[in-house]
mmCIF file of C-alpha atoms in Angstrom:
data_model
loop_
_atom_site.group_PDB
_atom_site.id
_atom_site.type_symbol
_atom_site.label_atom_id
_atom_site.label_comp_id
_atom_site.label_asym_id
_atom_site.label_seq_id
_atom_site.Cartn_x
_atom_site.Cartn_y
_atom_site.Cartn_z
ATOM 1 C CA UNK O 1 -45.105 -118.318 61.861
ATOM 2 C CA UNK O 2 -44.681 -114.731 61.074
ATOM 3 C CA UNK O 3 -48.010 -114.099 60.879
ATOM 4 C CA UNK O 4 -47.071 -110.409 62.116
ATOM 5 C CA UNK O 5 -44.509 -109.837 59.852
ATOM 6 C CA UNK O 6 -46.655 -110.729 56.858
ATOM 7 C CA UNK O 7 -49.277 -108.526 57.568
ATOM 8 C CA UNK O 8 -47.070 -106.040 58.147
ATOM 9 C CA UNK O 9 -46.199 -106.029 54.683
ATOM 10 C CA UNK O 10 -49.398 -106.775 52.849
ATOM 11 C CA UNK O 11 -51.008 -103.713 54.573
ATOM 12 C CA UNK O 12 -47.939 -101.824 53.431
ATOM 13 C CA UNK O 13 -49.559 -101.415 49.986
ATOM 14 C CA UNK O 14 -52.283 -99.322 51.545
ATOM 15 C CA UNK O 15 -49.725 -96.930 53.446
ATOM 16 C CA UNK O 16 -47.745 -97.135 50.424
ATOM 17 C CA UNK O 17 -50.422 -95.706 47.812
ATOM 18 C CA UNK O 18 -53.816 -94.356 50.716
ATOM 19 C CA UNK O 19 -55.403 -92.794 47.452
ATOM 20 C CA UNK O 20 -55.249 -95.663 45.463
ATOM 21 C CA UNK O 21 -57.497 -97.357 48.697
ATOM 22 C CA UNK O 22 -59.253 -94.328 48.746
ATOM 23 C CA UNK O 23 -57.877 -94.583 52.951
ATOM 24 C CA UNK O 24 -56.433 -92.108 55.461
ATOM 25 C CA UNK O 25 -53.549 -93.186 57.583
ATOM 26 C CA UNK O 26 -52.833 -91.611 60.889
ATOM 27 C CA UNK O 27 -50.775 -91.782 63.597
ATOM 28 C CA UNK O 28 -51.781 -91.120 67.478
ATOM 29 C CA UNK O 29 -49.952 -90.115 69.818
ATOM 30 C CA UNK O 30 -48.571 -92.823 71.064
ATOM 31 C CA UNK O 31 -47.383 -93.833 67.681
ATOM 32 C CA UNK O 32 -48.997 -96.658 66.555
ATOM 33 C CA UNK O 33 -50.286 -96.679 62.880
ATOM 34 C CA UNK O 34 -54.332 -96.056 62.231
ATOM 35 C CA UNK O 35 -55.358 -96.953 58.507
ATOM 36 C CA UNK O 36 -58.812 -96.311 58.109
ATOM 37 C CA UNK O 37 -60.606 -97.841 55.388
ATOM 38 C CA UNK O 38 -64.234 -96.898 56.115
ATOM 39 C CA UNK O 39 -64.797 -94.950 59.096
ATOM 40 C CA UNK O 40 -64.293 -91.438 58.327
ATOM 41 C CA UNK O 41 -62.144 -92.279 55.091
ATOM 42 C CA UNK O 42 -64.570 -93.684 51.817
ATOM 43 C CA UNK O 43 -62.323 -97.004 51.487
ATOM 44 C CA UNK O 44 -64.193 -99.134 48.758
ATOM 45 C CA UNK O 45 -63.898 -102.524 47.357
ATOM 46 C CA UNK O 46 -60.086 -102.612 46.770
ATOM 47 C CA UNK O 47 -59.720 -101.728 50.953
ATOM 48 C CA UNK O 48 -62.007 -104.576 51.341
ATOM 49 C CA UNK O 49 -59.705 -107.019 49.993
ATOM 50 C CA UNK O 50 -56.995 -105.806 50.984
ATOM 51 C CA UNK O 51 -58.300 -105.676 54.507
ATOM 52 C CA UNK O 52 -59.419 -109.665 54.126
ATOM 53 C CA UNK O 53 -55.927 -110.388 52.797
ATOM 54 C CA UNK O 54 -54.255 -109.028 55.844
ATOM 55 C CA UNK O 55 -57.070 -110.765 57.955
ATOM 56 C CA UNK O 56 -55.665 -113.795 56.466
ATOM 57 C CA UNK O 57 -51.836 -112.770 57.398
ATOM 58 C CA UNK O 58 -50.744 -113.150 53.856
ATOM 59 C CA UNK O 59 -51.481 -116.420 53.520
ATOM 60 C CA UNK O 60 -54.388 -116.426 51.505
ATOM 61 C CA UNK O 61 -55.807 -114.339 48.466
ATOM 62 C CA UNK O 62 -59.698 -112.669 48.080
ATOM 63 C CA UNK O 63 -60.994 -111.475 44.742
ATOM 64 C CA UNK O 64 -64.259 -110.611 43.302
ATOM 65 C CA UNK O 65 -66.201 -113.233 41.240
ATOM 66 C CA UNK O 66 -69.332 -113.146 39.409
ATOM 67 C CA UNK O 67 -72.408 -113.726 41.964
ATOM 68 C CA UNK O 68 -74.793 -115.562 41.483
ATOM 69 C CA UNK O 69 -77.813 -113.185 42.278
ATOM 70 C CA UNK O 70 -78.564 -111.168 38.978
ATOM 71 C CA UNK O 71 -78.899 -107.464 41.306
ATOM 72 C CA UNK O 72 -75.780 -107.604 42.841
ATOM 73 C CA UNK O 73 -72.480 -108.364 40.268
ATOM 74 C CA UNK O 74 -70.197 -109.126 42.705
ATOM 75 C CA UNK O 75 -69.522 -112.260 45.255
ATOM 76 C CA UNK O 76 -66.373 -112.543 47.035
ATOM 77 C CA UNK O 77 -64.261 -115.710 47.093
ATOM 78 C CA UNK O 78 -61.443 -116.422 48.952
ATOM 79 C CA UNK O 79 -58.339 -119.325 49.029
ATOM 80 C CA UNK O 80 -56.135 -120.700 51.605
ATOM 81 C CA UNK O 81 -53.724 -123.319 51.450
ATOM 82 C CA UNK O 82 -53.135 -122.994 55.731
ATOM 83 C CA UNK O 83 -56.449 -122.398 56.347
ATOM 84 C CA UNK O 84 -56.294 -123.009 60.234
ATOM 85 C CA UNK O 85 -53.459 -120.466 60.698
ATOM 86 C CA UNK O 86 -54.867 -118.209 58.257
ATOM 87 C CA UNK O 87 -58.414 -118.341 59.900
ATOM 88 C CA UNK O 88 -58.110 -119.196 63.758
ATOM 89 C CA UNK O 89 -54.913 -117.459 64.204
ATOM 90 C CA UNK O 90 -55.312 -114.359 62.712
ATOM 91 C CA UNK O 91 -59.072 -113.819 60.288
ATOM 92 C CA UNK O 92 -61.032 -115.576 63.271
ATOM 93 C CA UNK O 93 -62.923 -111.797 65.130
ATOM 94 C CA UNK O 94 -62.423 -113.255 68.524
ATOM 95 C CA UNK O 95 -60.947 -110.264 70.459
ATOM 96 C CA UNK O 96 -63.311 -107.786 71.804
ATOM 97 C CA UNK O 97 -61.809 -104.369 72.776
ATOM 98 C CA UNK O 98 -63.102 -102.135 75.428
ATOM 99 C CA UNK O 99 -61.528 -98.610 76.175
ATOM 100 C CA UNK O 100 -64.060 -96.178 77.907
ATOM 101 C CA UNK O 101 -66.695 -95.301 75.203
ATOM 102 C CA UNK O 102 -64.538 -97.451 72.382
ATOM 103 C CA UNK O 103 -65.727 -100.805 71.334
ATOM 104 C CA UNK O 104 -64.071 -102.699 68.657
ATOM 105 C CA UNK O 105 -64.481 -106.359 67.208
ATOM 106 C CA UNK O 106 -60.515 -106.964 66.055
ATOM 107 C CA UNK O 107 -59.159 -109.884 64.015
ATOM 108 C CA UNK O 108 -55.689 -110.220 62.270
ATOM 109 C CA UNK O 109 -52.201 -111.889 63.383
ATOM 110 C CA UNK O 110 -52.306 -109.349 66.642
ATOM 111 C CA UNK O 111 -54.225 -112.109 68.362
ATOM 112 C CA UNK O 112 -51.735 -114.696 68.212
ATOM 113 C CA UNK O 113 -49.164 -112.311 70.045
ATOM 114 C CA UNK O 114 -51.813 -111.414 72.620
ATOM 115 C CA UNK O 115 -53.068 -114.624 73.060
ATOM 116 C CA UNK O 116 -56.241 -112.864 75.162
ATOM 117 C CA UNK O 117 -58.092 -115.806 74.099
ATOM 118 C CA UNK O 118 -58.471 -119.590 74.744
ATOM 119 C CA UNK O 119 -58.531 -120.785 70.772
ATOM 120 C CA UNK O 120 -55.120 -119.352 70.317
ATOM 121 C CA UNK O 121 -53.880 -121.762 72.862
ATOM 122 C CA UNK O 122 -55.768 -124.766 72.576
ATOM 123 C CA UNK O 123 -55.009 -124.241 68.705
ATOM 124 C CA UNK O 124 -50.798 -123.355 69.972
ATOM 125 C CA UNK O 125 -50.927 -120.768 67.690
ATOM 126 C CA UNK O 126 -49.734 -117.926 70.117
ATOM 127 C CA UNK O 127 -46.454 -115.989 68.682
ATOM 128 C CA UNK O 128 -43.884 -113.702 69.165
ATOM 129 C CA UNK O 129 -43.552 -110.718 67.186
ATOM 130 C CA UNK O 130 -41.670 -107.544 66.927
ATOM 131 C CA UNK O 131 -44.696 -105.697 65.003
ATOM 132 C CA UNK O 132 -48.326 -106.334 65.406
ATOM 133 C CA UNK O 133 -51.076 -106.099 62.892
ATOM 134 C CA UNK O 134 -54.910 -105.721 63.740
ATOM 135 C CA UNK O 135 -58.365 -105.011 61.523
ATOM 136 C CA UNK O 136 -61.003 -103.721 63.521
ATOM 137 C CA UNK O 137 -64.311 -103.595 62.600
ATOM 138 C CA UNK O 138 -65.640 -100.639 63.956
ATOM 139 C CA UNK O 139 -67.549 -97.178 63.949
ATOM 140 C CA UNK O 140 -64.652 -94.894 65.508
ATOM 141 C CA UNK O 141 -61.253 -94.551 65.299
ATOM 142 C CA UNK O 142 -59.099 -96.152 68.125
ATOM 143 C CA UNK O 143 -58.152 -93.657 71.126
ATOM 144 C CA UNK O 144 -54.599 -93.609 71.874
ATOM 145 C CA UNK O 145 -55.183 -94.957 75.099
ATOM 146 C CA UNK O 146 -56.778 -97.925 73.088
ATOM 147 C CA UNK O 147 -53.792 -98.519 71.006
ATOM 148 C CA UNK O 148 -51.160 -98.109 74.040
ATOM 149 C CA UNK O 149 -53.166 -101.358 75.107
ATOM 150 C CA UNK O 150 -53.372 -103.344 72.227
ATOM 151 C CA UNK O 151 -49.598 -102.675 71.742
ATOM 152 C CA UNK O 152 -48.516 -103.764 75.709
ATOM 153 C CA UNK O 153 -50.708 -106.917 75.043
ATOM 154 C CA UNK O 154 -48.888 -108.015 72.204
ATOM 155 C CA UNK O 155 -45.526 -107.396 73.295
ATOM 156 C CA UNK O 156 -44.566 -104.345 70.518
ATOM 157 C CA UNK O 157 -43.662 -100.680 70.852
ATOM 158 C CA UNK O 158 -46.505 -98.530 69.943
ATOM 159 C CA UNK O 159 -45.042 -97.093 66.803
ATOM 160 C CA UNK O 160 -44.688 -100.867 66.205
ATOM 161 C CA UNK O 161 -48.286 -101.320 66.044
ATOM 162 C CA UNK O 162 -50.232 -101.043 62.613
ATOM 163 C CA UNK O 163 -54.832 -101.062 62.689
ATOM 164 C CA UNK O 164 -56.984 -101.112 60.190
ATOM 165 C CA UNK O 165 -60.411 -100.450 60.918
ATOM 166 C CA UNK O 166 -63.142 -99.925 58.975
ATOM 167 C CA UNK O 167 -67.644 -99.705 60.370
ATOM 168 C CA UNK O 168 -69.665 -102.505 59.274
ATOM 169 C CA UNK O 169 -71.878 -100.255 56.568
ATOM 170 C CA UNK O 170 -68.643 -99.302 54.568
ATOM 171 C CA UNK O 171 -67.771 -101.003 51.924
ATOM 172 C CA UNK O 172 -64.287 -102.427 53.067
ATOM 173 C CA UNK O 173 -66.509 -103.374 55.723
ATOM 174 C CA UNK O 174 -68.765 -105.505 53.765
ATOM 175 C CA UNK O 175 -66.264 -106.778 51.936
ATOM 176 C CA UNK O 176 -63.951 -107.870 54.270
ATOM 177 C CA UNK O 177 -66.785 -109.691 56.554
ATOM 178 C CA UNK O 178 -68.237 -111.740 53.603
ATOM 179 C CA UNK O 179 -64.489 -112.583 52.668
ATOM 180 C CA UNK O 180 -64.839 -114.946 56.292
ATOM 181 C CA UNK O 181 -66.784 -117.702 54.337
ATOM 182 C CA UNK O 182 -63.816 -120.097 54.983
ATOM 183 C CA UNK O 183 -63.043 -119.122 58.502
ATOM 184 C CA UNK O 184 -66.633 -119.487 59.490
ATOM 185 C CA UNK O 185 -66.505 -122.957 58.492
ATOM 186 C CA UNK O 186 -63.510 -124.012 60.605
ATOM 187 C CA UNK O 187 -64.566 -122.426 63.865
ATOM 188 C CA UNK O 188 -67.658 -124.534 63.394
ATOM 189 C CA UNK O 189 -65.541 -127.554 62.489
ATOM 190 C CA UNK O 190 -63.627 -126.159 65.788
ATOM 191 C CA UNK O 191 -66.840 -126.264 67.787
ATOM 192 C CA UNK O 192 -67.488 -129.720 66.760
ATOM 193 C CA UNK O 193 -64.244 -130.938 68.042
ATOM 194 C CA UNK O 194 -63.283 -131.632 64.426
ATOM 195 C CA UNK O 195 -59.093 -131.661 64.135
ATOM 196 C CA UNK O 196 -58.386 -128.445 61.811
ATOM 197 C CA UNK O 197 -54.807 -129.626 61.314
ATOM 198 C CA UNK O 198 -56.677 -132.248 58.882
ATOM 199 C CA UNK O 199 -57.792 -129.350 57.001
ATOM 200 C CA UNK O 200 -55.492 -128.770 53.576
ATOM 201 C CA UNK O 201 -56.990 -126.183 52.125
ATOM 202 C CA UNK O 202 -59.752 -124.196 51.847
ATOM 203 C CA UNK O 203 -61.812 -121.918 49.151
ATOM 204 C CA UNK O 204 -64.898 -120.254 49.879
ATOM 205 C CA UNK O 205 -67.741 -117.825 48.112
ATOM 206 C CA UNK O 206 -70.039 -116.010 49.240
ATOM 207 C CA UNK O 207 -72.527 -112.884 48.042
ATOM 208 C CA UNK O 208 -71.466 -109.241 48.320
ATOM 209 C CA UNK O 209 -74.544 -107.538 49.691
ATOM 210 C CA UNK O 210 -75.848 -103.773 49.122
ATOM 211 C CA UNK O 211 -74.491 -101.855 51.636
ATOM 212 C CA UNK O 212 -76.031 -101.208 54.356
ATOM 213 C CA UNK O 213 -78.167 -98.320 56.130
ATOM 214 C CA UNK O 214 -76.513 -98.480 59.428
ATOM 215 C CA UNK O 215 -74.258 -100.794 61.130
ATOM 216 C CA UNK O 216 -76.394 -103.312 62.612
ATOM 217 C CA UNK O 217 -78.176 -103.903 59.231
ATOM 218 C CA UNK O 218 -74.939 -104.576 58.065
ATOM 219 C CA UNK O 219 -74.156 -107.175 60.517
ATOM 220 C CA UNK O 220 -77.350 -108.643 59.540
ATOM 221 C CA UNK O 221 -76.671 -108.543 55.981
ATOM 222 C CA UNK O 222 -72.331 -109.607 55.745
ATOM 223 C CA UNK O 223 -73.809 -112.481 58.403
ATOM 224 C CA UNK O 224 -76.578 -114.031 56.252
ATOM 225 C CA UNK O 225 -74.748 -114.100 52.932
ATOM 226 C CA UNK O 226 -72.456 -116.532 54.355
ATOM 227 C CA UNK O 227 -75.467 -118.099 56.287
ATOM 228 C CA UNK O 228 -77.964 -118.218 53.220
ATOM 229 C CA UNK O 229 -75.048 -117.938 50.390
ATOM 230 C CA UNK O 230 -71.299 -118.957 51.490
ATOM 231 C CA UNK O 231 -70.558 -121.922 49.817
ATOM 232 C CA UNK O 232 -66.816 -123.540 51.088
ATOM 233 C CA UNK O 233 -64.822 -126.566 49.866
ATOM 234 C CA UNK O 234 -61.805 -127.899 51.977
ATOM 235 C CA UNK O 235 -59.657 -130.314 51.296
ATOM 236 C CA UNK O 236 -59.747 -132.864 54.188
ATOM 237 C CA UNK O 237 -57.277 -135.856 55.315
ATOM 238 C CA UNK O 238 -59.455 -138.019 57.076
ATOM 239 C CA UNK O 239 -61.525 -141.079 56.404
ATOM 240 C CA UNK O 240 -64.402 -140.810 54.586
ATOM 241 C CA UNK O 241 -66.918 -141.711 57.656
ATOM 242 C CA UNK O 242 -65.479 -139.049 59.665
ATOM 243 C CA UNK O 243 -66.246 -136.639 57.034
ATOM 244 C CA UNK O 244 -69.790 -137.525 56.588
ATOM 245 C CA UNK O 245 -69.951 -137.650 60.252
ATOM 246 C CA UNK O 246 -68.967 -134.022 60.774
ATOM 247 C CA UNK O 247 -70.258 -132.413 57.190
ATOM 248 C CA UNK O 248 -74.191 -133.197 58.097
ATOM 249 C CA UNK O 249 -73.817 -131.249 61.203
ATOM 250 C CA UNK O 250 -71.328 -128.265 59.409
ATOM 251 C CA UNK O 251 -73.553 -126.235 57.394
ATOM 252 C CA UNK O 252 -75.482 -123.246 58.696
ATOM 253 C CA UNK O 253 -79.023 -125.321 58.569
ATOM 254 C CA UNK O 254 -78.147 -127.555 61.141
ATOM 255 C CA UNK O 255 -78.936 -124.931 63.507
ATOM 256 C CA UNK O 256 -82.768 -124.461 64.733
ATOM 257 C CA UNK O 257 -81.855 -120.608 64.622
ATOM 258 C CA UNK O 258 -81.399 -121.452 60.736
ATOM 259 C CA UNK O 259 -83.818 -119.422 58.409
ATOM 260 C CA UNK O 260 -84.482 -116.042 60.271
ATOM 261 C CA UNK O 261 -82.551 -112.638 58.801
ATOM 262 C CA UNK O 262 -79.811 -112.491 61.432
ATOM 263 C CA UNK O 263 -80.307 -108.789 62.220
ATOM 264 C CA UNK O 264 -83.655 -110.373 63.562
ATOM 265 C CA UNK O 265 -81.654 -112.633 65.242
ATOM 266 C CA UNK O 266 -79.619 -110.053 66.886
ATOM 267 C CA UNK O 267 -81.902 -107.415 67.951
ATOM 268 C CA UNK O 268 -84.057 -110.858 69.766
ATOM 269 C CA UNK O 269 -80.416 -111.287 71.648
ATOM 270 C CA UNK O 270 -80.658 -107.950 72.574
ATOM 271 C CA UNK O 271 -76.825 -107.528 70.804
ATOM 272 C CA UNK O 272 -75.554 -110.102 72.472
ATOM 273 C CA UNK O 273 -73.927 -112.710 70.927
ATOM 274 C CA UNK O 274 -73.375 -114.846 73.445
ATOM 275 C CA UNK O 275 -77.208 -115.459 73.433
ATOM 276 C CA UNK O 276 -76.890 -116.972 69.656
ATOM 277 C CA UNK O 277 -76.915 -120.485 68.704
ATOM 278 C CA UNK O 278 -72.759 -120.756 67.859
ATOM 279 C CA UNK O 279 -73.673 -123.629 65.509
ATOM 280 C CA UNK O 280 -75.466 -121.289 63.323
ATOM 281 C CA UNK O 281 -72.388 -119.301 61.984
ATOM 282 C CA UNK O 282 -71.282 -121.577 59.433
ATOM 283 C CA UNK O 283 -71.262 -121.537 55.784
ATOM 284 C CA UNK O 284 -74.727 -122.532 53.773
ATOM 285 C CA UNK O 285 -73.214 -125.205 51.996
ATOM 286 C CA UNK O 286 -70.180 -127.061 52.865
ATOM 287 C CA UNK O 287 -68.210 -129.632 50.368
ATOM 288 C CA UNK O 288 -65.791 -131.745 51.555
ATOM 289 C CA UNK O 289 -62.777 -133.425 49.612
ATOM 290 C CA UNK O 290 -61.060 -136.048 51.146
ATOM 291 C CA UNK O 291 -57.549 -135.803 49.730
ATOM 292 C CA UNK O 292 -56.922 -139.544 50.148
ATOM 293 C CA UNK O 293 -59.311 -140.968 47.536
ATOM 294 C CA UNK O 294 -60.419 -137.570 45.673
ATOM 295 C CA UNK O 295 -64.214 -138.452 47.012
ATOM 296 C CA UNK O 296 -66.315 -135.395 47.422
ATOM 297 C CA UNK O 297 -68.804 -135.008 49.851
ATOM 298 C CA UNK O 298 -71.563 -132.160 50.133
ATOM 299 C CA UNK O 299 -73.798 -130.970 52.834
ATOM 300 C CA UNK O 300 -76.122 -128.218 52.868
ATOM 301 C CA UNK O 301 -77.126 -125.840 49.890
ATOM 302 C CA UNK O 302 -77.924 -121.962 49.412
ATOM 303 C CA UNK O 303 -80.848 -119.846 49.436
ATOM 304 C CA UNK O 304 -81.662 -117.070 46.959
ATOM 305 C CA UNK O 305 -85.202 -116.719 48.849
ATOM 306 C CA UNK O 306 -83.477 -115.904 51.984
ATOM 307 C CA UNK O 307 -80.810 -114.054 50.771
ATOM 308 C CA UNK O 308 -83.703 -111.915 48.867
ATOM 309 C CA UNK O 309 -85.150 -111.415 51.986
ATOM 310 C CA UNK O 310 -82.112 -109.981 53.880
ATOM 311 C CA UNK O 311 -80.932 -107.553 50.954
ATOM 312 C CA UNK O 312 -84.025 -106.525 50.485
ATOM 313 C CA UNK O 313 -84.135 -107.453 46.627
#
């Protein structure tokens, strides 16, 4: 797939031209590459995208579009025409990293070469690479010990090894969270046992919000404008039944957990997410195409009361 190798060169823009991302590139000890986009470097908007886009491996493109909510300009919408590698092999933020007083939530095409978790091989997305490419999402700046890890997990030579992290309350941070809006709705369509290799294509928007006090209000607030405000179409090759089947229970209101800020949410679970309804992480309104016979199906819809709430407008 080269999901690796892709990322590798998407992310080269940053390196390439740090001031234009308003970013800071080190390197540790060991060698491996540390691009930081928002933890002690500003970042802004433009890291945000970029960040999503190498979240996505290269194989998808995130913008800004008008949004919808007259206070805040800017919504984020993203396309993919291979959305399941593009979102469960490589945007999907399924690899938690632990190294002594270090905590990270990583995504990117890293994951398929460390394969540290089941979806990568129930999906058989697992690769081999020669580089490896990571976004991290969060509030320090890897340890070298940290990145000497990463790098033996996924088969590459330190100086092979490229992060880019940014804290939820930066901007990239925001930005590159609410780009998800697509990959949130195939993990759900993963948790329903829904085949993602009938997915075609996906395209997804959802609100950019304020940013954020603190980190954990920021998870709150990137988490409900996809809950309250993502809106997603995919392209689906499957019979029309199926679809309605699946689309009633895809949207983010099919969950009883549906309708509370989730920074409430998370602070009840005492952080953890594991204590969190997983149906609830889904997009607020889900359309459906079925590529067959053009027919368009949609399920759920958006909230500007709730989305009021979380940001506070």
């Amino acid at each position: 797939m080269n999901l690796n190798q892709r990322a590798w060169a998407v992310a080269q823009a940053i390196i390439d031209q740090p001031e234009q991302f308003q970013a800071a590139v080190h390197e540790s000890d060991c060698g491996a590459q540390i691009v930081d986009l928002g933890v002690e470097a500003i970042g802004g908007q433009a890291a945000g995208l970029k960040m999503a886009e190498v979240c996505l491996a290269g194989l998808g493109e995130a913008r800004f579009v008008p949004g919808s909510l007259a206070e805040l300009p800017d919504a984020v919408q993203v396309t993919t025409n291979q959305p399941m590698i593009a979102c469960m092999a490589s945007q999907y933020a399924g690899w938690r990293i632990v190294e002594g007083d270090f905590f990270a939530m990583a995504s990117g095409p890293m994951r398929a070469s460390a394969g540290k978790e089941p979806l990568i091989a129930e999906l058989e997305l697992a690769e081999t690479a020669d580089v490896a490419v990571g976004v991290m999402e969060t509030a320090q700046l890897p340890p070298d010990q940290a990145c000497l890890k990463i790098a033996e997990q996924c088969g590459v030579a330190p100086n092979q090894l490229r992060l880019l992290v940014a804290r939820t309350a930066s901007v990239a941070g925001h930005v590159q969270i609410v780009a998800r809006s697509v990959e949130t709705a195939l993990h759900k369509l993963h948790e329903l046992h829904f085949d993602l290799r009938k997915i075609k294509r996906g395209a997804g928007v959802a609100p950019l919000p304020p940013l954020s006090k603190n980190d954990v209000q920021g998870i709150g607030r990137t988490n409900d404008a996809i809950l309250f405000g993502g809106q997603v179409t995919l392209w689906v090759d499957a019979e029309d039944d199926e679809i309605a089947q699946v689309g009633k229970q895809l949207p983010s209101s099919s969950s009883p957990a549906y309708g509370t800020p989730f920074e409430k949410i998370l602070r009840d679970a005492k952080f953890d997410f594991y204590q969190i309804d997983p149906m609830l992480f889904s997009p607020a309104q889900v359309t459906l195409i079925n590529v067959r016979n053009n027919a368009a199906q949609t399920f759920g819809e958006t909230s500007e009361k709730l989305l009021r709430e979380s940001f506070e407008l």
